[in-house]
Amino acid sequence: MNQKILIGIIASIVFVVGTVFVLHHHKGVFASQGSEETNVPVNQLLSEAAKYESQGDKLKAKEAYDQIISNYPDYDKIEEVQSKLGSLNIDLIFSPAQMPQTIDYEIVPGDSLGKLARKYNTTTQLIKRANGLKSDVIRTGEKLRLWTAPFNVLVNKSQNVLFLKSGEEVLKIYHVSTGKDNITPVGTFKIASKIEKPVWFRNGGPPIPSESPENELGSRWMGFDRDPHYGIHGTLHPESIGQQITAGCVRMKNEDVEELFDIIPVGTEVVIQN
């Protein structure tokens, strides 16, 4: 074979092999860089969350916790992360922080807290807490931060947990008690009534006032539309939380039901599942 032709063939082979190697190497580098960008180590995210919390930047801390829950669902301390995120979400709901779910509203003549709560499907308690109001008095021209995104509730009886949600986002997970012998009804309900310091009518007997140690409803009652005998309420026996022990209602610790009471308005959807 002509020597020049042989040299040309060898040079072509070397060029092709070299090009393939370089492309493969670069592809590996790019893949590695992309992996590093999208899979931030969980310990780094925890450190970032702690740093942002210490600086008072709750929104950025929330983002870090959200990434852990989304990217590391099998993390061995995921329940601790969920608990921290839940507390942070509640702080944000009750804070003046502007979020995608909120608007900045200027009060006009004729406004009242009740009217605004009905118009924007929220509660007067949430408006007052988020804006630091000590009374129901509001003045024309003042600005209020209003939460406008609807809430919903999911109760899982087998786990005895209640999820407070906004759309598909889980904001906080509460431990609850449900009915003995699985009698808590399954289905979709709506909150039809809300009562502070409810009176308990036990088996058709005389009313038991809220301050009585015999009142099993605790400090708050939120009744369902389809059956007014069932609802979400507090308890005098927080040690019973987590058990299937009630007469059919969803039972929460008093501090938890008071928190939920201030957040969800009448009409909120409640889904109960096995």
Short mmCIF file of C-alpha atoms in Angstrom, two decimals:
data_model
loop_
_atom_site.label_atom_id
_atom_site.label_comp_id
_atom_site.label_asym_id
_atom_site.label_seq_id
_atom_site.Cartn_x
_atom_site.Cartn_y
_atom_site.Cartn_z
CA MET A 1 0.00 0.00 0.00
CA ASN A 2 1.25 3.45 -0.79
CA GLN A 3 2.97 4.90 2.29
CA LYS A 4 1.18 8.25 2.01
CA ILE A 5 -2.22 6.53 1.89
CA LEU A 6 -1.32 4.40 4.96
CA ILE A 7 -0.26 7.46 6.93
CA GLY A 8 -3.52 9.24 5.99
CA ILE A 9 -5.62 6.29 7.18
CA ILE A 10 -3.78 6.12 10.51
CA ALA A 11 -4.16 9.88 11.02
CA SER A 12 -7.90 9.67 10.35
CA ILE A 13 -8.33 6.85 12.86
CA VAL A 14 -6.42 8.79 15.52
CA PHE A 15 -8.55 11.90 14.88
CA VAL A 16 -11.83 10.00 15.16
CA VAL A 17 -10.79 8.18 18.32
CA GLY A 18 -9.57 11.41 19.88
CA THR A 19 -12.77 13.27 19.02
CA VAL A 20 -14.93 10.54 20.54
CA PHE A 21 -12.84 10.58 23.71
CA VAL A 22 -13.07 14.34 24.04
CA LEU A 23 -16.83 14.40 23.49
CA HIS A 24 -17.36 11.57 25.96
CA HIS A 25 -15.18 13.31 28.53
CA HIS A 26 -17.03 16.62 28.14
CA LYS A 27 -20.39 14.89 28.33
CA GLY A 28 -19.36 13.31 31.61
CA VAL A 29 -18.22 16.65 32.97
CA PHE A 30 -21.49 18.36 32.00
CA ALA A 31 -23.56 15.53 33.46
CA SER A 32 -21.58 15.76 36.68
CA GLN A 33 -22.05 19.54 36.83
CA GLY A 34 -25.80 19.21 36.25
CA SER A 35 -26.06 16.58 38.98
CA GLU A 36 -24.25 18.84 41.44
CA GLU A 37 -26.60 21.71 40.64
CA THR A 38 -29.82 19.75 41.07
CA ASN A 39 -28.89 17.40 43.91
CA VAL A 40 -27.71 19.68 46.68
CA PRO A 41 -26.67 17.51 49.69
CA VAL A 42 -29.30 17.34 52.41
CA ASN A 43 -26.83 18.50 55.08
CA GLN A 44 -26.10 21.61 53.03
CA LEU A 45 -29.82 22.35 52.73
CA LEU A 46 -30.29 21.89 56.47
CA SER A 47 -27.43 24.32 57.13
CA GLU A 48 -28.92 26.84 54.73
CA ALA A 49 -32.35 26.54 56.36
CA ALA A 50 -30.86 27.07 59.83
CA LYS A 51 -28.84 30.06 58.59
CA TYR A 52 -31.86 31.71 56.96
CA GLU A 53 -34.00 31.12 60.06
CA SER A 54 -31.38 32.72 62.28
CA GLN A 55 -31.37 35.72 59.93
CA GLY A 56 -35.17 35.93 60.04
CA ASP A 57 -35.55 35.05 56.34
CA LYS A 58 -38.36 32.54 56.70
CA LEU A 59 -39.20 32.39 53.00
CA LYS A 60 -35.70 31.22 52.05
CA ALA A 61 -35.66 28.78 54.96
CA LYS A 62 -38.95 27.39 53.69
CA GLU A 63 -37.45 26.91 50.22
CA ALA A 64 -34.58 24.88 51.68
CA TYR A 65 -36.91 22.62 53.69
CA ASP A 66 -39.17 22.21 50.64
CA GLN A 67 -36.18 20.98 48.62
CA ILE A 68 -35.34 18.38 51.25
CA ILE A 69 -38.88 17.00 51.29
CA SER A 70 -39.06 16.97 47.47
CA ASN A 71 -35.60 15.55 46.76
CA TYR A 72 -34.94 13.39 49.85
CA PRO A 73 -38.26 11.74 50.88
CA ASP A 74 -36.32 8.77 52.33
CA TYR A 75 -34.13 10.94 54.58
CA ASP A 76 -34.06 9.23 57.98
CA LYS A 77 -35.08 12.44 59.79
CA ILE A 78 -37.72 13.55 57.30
CA GLU A 79 -40.38 13.83 60.05
CA GLU A 80 -38.24 16.39 61.86
CA VAL A 81 -37.94 18.37 58.63
CA GLN A 82 -41.72 18.17 58.09
CA SER A 83 -42.29 19.42 61.64
CA LYS A 84 -39.91 22.36 61.18
CA LEU A 85 -41.45 23.22 57.82
CA GLY A 86 -44.95 23.01 59.31
CA SER A 87 -44.09 25.45 62.09
CA LEU A 88 -42.42 27.75 59.58
CA ASN A 89 -45.44 27.70 57.26
CA ILE A 90 -47.78 28.61 60.13
CA ASP A 91 -45.48 31.48 61.13
CA LEU A 92 -45.58 32.73 57.54
CA ILE A 93 -49.38 32.43 57.32
CA PHE A 94 -49.74 34.56 60.45
CA SER A 95 -47.00 37.02 59.44
CA PRO A 96 -47.17 40.24 57.35
CA ALA A 97 -44.82 38.67 54.76
CA GLN A 98 -45.94 39.08 51.16
CA MET A 99 -46.31 35.70 49.44
CA PRO A 100 -47.84 34.39 46.20
CA GLN A 101 -50.99 33.55 48.21
CA THR A 102 -51.45 37.08 49.59
CA ILE A 103 -52.45 40.54 48.39
CA ASP A 104 -51.84 44.02 49.75
CA TYR A 105 -55.30 45.56 50.22
CA GLU A 106 -56.17 49.21 50.90
CA ILE A 107 -59.24 49.72 53.09
CA VAL A 108 -62.11 51.68 51.52
CA PRO A 109 -65.23 53.18 53.16
CA GLY A 110 -67.70 50.50 54.22
CA ASP A 111 -65.08 47.80 54.75
CA SER A 112 -65.06 45.68 57.90
CA LEU A 113 -63.04 42.64 58.92
CA GLY A 114 -66.10 40.44 58.51
CA LYS A 115 -66.80 41.70 54.99
CA LEU A 116 -63.18 41.26 53.94
CA ALA A 117 -63.04 37.76 55.42
CA ARG A 118 -66.14 36.73 53.46
CA LYS A 119 -64.96 38.41 50.24
CA TYR A 120 -61.54 36.76 50.26
CA ASN A 121 -62.61 33.45 51.85
CA THR A 122 -60.45 33.84 54.93
CA THR A 123 -61.05 34.41 58.66
CA THR A 124 -61.11 37.56 60.76
CA GLN A 125 -58.67 35.89 63.15
CA LEU A 126 -56.15 35.35 60.36
CA ILE A 127 -56.48 38.94 59.15
CA LYS A 128 -55.95 40.29 62.65
CA ARG A 129 -52.98 38.07 63.46
CA ALA A 130 -51.22 38.71 60.14
CA ASN A 131 -51.60 42.47 60.51
CA GLY A 132 -51.01 42.82 64.23
CA LEU A 133 -54.50 44.16 64.91
CA LYS A 134 -55.57 44.32 68.55
CA SER A 135 -59.21 45.08 67.77
CA ASP A 136 -61.77 44.81 64.95
CA VAL A 137 -61.41 48.52 64.15
CA ILE A 138 -59.97 49.29 60.68
CA ARG A 139 -59.61 52.71 59.04
CA THR A 140 -59.99 53.90 55.46
CA GLY A 141 -56.66 54.19 53.68
CA GLU A 142 -54.86 51.65 55.85
CA LYS A 143 -53.36 48.62 54.12
CA LEU A 144 -53.91 45.02 55.13
CA ARG A 145 -52.13 41.87 54.06
CA LEU A 146 -54.83 39.34 53.11
CA TRP A 147 -54.41 35.62 52.47
CA THR A 148 -56.49 34.72 49.40
CA ALA A 149 -55.57 31.11 48.53
CA PRO A 150 -58.15 28.52 49.65
CA PHE A 151 -57.20 25.98 52.32
CA ASN A 152 -58.31 22.35 52.46
CA VAL A 153 -57.97 19.55 55.00
CA LEU A 154 -57.18 15.85 54.57
CA VAL A 155 -57.60 13.36 57.44
CA ASN A 156 -56.00 9.93 57.21
CA LYS A 157 -57.62 7.60 59.73
CA SER A 158 -55.11 4.74 59.51
CA GLN A 159 -52.26 7.09 60.44
CA ASN A 160 -54.32 9.40 62.67
CA VAL A 161 -52.95 12.51 61.00
CA LEU A 162 -54.55 15.67 59.64
CA PHE A 163 -52.97 17.56 56.74
CA LEU A 164 -53.57 21.30 56.40
CA LYS A 165 -53.15 22.09 52.71
CA SER A 166 -53.37 24.96 50.25
CA GLY A 167 -54.06 23.42 46.88
CA GLU A 168 -51.74 20.41 46.70
CA GLU A 169 -49.12 21.89 49.04
CA VAL A 170 -49.03 20.36 52.52
CA LEU A 171 -48.55 23.24 54.96
CA LYS A 172 -48.57 21.34 58.25
CA ILE A 173 -49.21 17.82 59.55
CA TYR A 174 -51.08 17.43 62.85
CA HIS A 175 -51.47 14.27 64.95
CA VAL A 176 -55.11 13.56 65.80
CA SER A 177 -57.44 10.94 67.23
CA THR A 178 -60.26 9.38 65.23
CA GLY A 179 -63.24 7.12 65.95
CA LYS A 180 -63.02 3.81 67.76
CA ASP A 181 -63.89 0.76 65.65
CA ASN A 182 -63.21 2.90 62.56
CA ILE A 183 -66.54 4.77 62.93
CA THR A 184 -65.32 8.18 61.75
CA PRO A 185 -67.17 8.67 58.44
CA VAL A 186 -65.21 8.58 55.19
CA GLY A 187 -65.91 11.08 52.42
CA THR A 188 -65.82 14.75 51.48
CA PHE A 189 -67.31 17.30 53.89
CA LYS A 190 -67.26 21.05 54.42
CA ILE A 191 -66.86 23.04 57.60
CA ALA A 192 -70.40 24.27 58.30
CA SER A 193 -69.99 25.80 61.76
CA LYS A 194 -67.24 27.15 64.00
CA ILE A 195 -67.67 27.67 67.73
CA GLU A 196 -65.25 28.98 70.34
CA LYS A 197 -65.57 27.40 73.78
CA PRO A 198 -68.34 25.01 72.69
CA VAL A 199 -71.03 23.70 75.02
CA TRP A 200 -71.31 19.90 74.94
CA PHE A 201 -74.69 18.17 74.85
CA ARG A 202 -73.87 14.65 75.98
CA ASN A 203 -76.37 12.01 74.82
CA GLY A 204 -79.25 14.47 74.97
CA GLY A 205 -78.51 15.37 78.58
CA PRO A 206 -78.13 18.82 80.13
CA PRO A 207 -75.59 21.15 78.48
CA ILE A 208 -72.04 20.93 79.80
CA PRO A 209 -70.29 24.33 79.67
CA SER A 210 -66.92 24.67 77.98
CA GLU A 211 -65.07 25.34 81.22
CA SER A 212 -66.34 22.10 82.80
CA PRO A 213 -63.78 19.27 83.19
CA GLU A 214 -66.50 16.99 81.81
CA ASN A 215 -66.71 18.82 78.47
CA GLU A 216 -65.04 16.53 75.91
CA LEU A 217 -64.99 19.09 73.09
CA GLY A 218 -62.04 21.11 74.31
CA SER A 219 -61.65 24.76 73.32
CA ARG A 220 -62.92 24.74 69.70
CA TRP A 221 -65.55 23.01 67.52
CA MET A 222 -65.74 22.89 63.71
CA GLY A 223 -68.80 20.96 62.57
CA PHE A 224 -69.33 19.16 59.25
CA ASP A 225 -72.12 19.94 56.81
CA ARG A 226 -73.33 16.41 56.02
CA ASP A 227 -73.73 15.36 59.64
CA PRO A 228 -73.69 18.03 62.36
CA HIS A 229 -72.89 15.36 64.97
CA TYR A 230 -69.38 15.01 63.52
CA GLY A 231 -66.61 17.57 63.38
CA ILE A 232 -63.11 18.57 64.43
CA HIS A 233 -62.64 19.61 68.06
CA GLY A 234 -60.18 19.92 70.92
CA THR A 235 -59.73 17.64 73.91
CA LEU A 236 -59.25 17.48 77.66
CA HIS A 237 -57.08 14.39 77.15
CA PRO A 238 -54.07 15.24 74.97
CA GLU A 239 -52.50 11.91 75.93
CA SER A 240 -55.17 10.20 73.79
CA ILE A 241 -53.98 11.87 70.58
CA GLY A 242 -52.86 9.34 67.99
CA GLN A 243 -55.42 6.70 68.94
CA GLN A 244 -58.71 5.52 67.45
CA ILE A 245 -60.73 6.32 70.52
CA THR A 246 -63.38 8.97 69.81
CA ALA A 247 -67.13 8.68 69.22
CA GLY A 248 -66.49 9.48 65.56
CA CYS A 249 -65.12 13.02 65.56
CA VAL A 250 -61.58 14.14 64.75
CA ARG A 251 -59.90 15.15 68.00
CA MET A 252 -56.90 17.50 68.24
CA LYS A 253 -54.81 19.02 70.99
CA ASN A 254 -56.38 22.31 72.09
CA GLU A 255 -53.40 24.39 70.91
CA ASP A 256 -53.56 22.67 67.51
CA VAL A 257 -57.31 23.05 67.00
CA GLU A 258 -57.10 26.72 68.04
CA GLU A 259 -54.41 27.27 65.41
CA LEU A 260 -56.46 25.50 62.72
CA PHE A 261 -59.62 27.35 63.81
CA ASP A 262 -57.97 30.72 63.15
CA ILE A 263 -56.82 29.64 59.67
CA ILE A 264 -59.67 27.81 57.93
CA PRO A 265 -63.01 29.54 57.22
CA VAL A 266 -66.51 28.11 57.08
CA GLY A 267 -66.86 26.27 53.79
CA THR A 268 -63.38 24.71 53.88
CA GLU A 269 -63.33 21.24 52.29
CA VAL A 270 -62.43 18.31 54.55
CA VAL A 271 -61.63 14.92 53.01
CA ILE A 272 -61.55 11.92 55.37
CA GLN A 273 -60.01 8.70 54.09
CA ASN A 274 -59.04 5.33 55.45
#
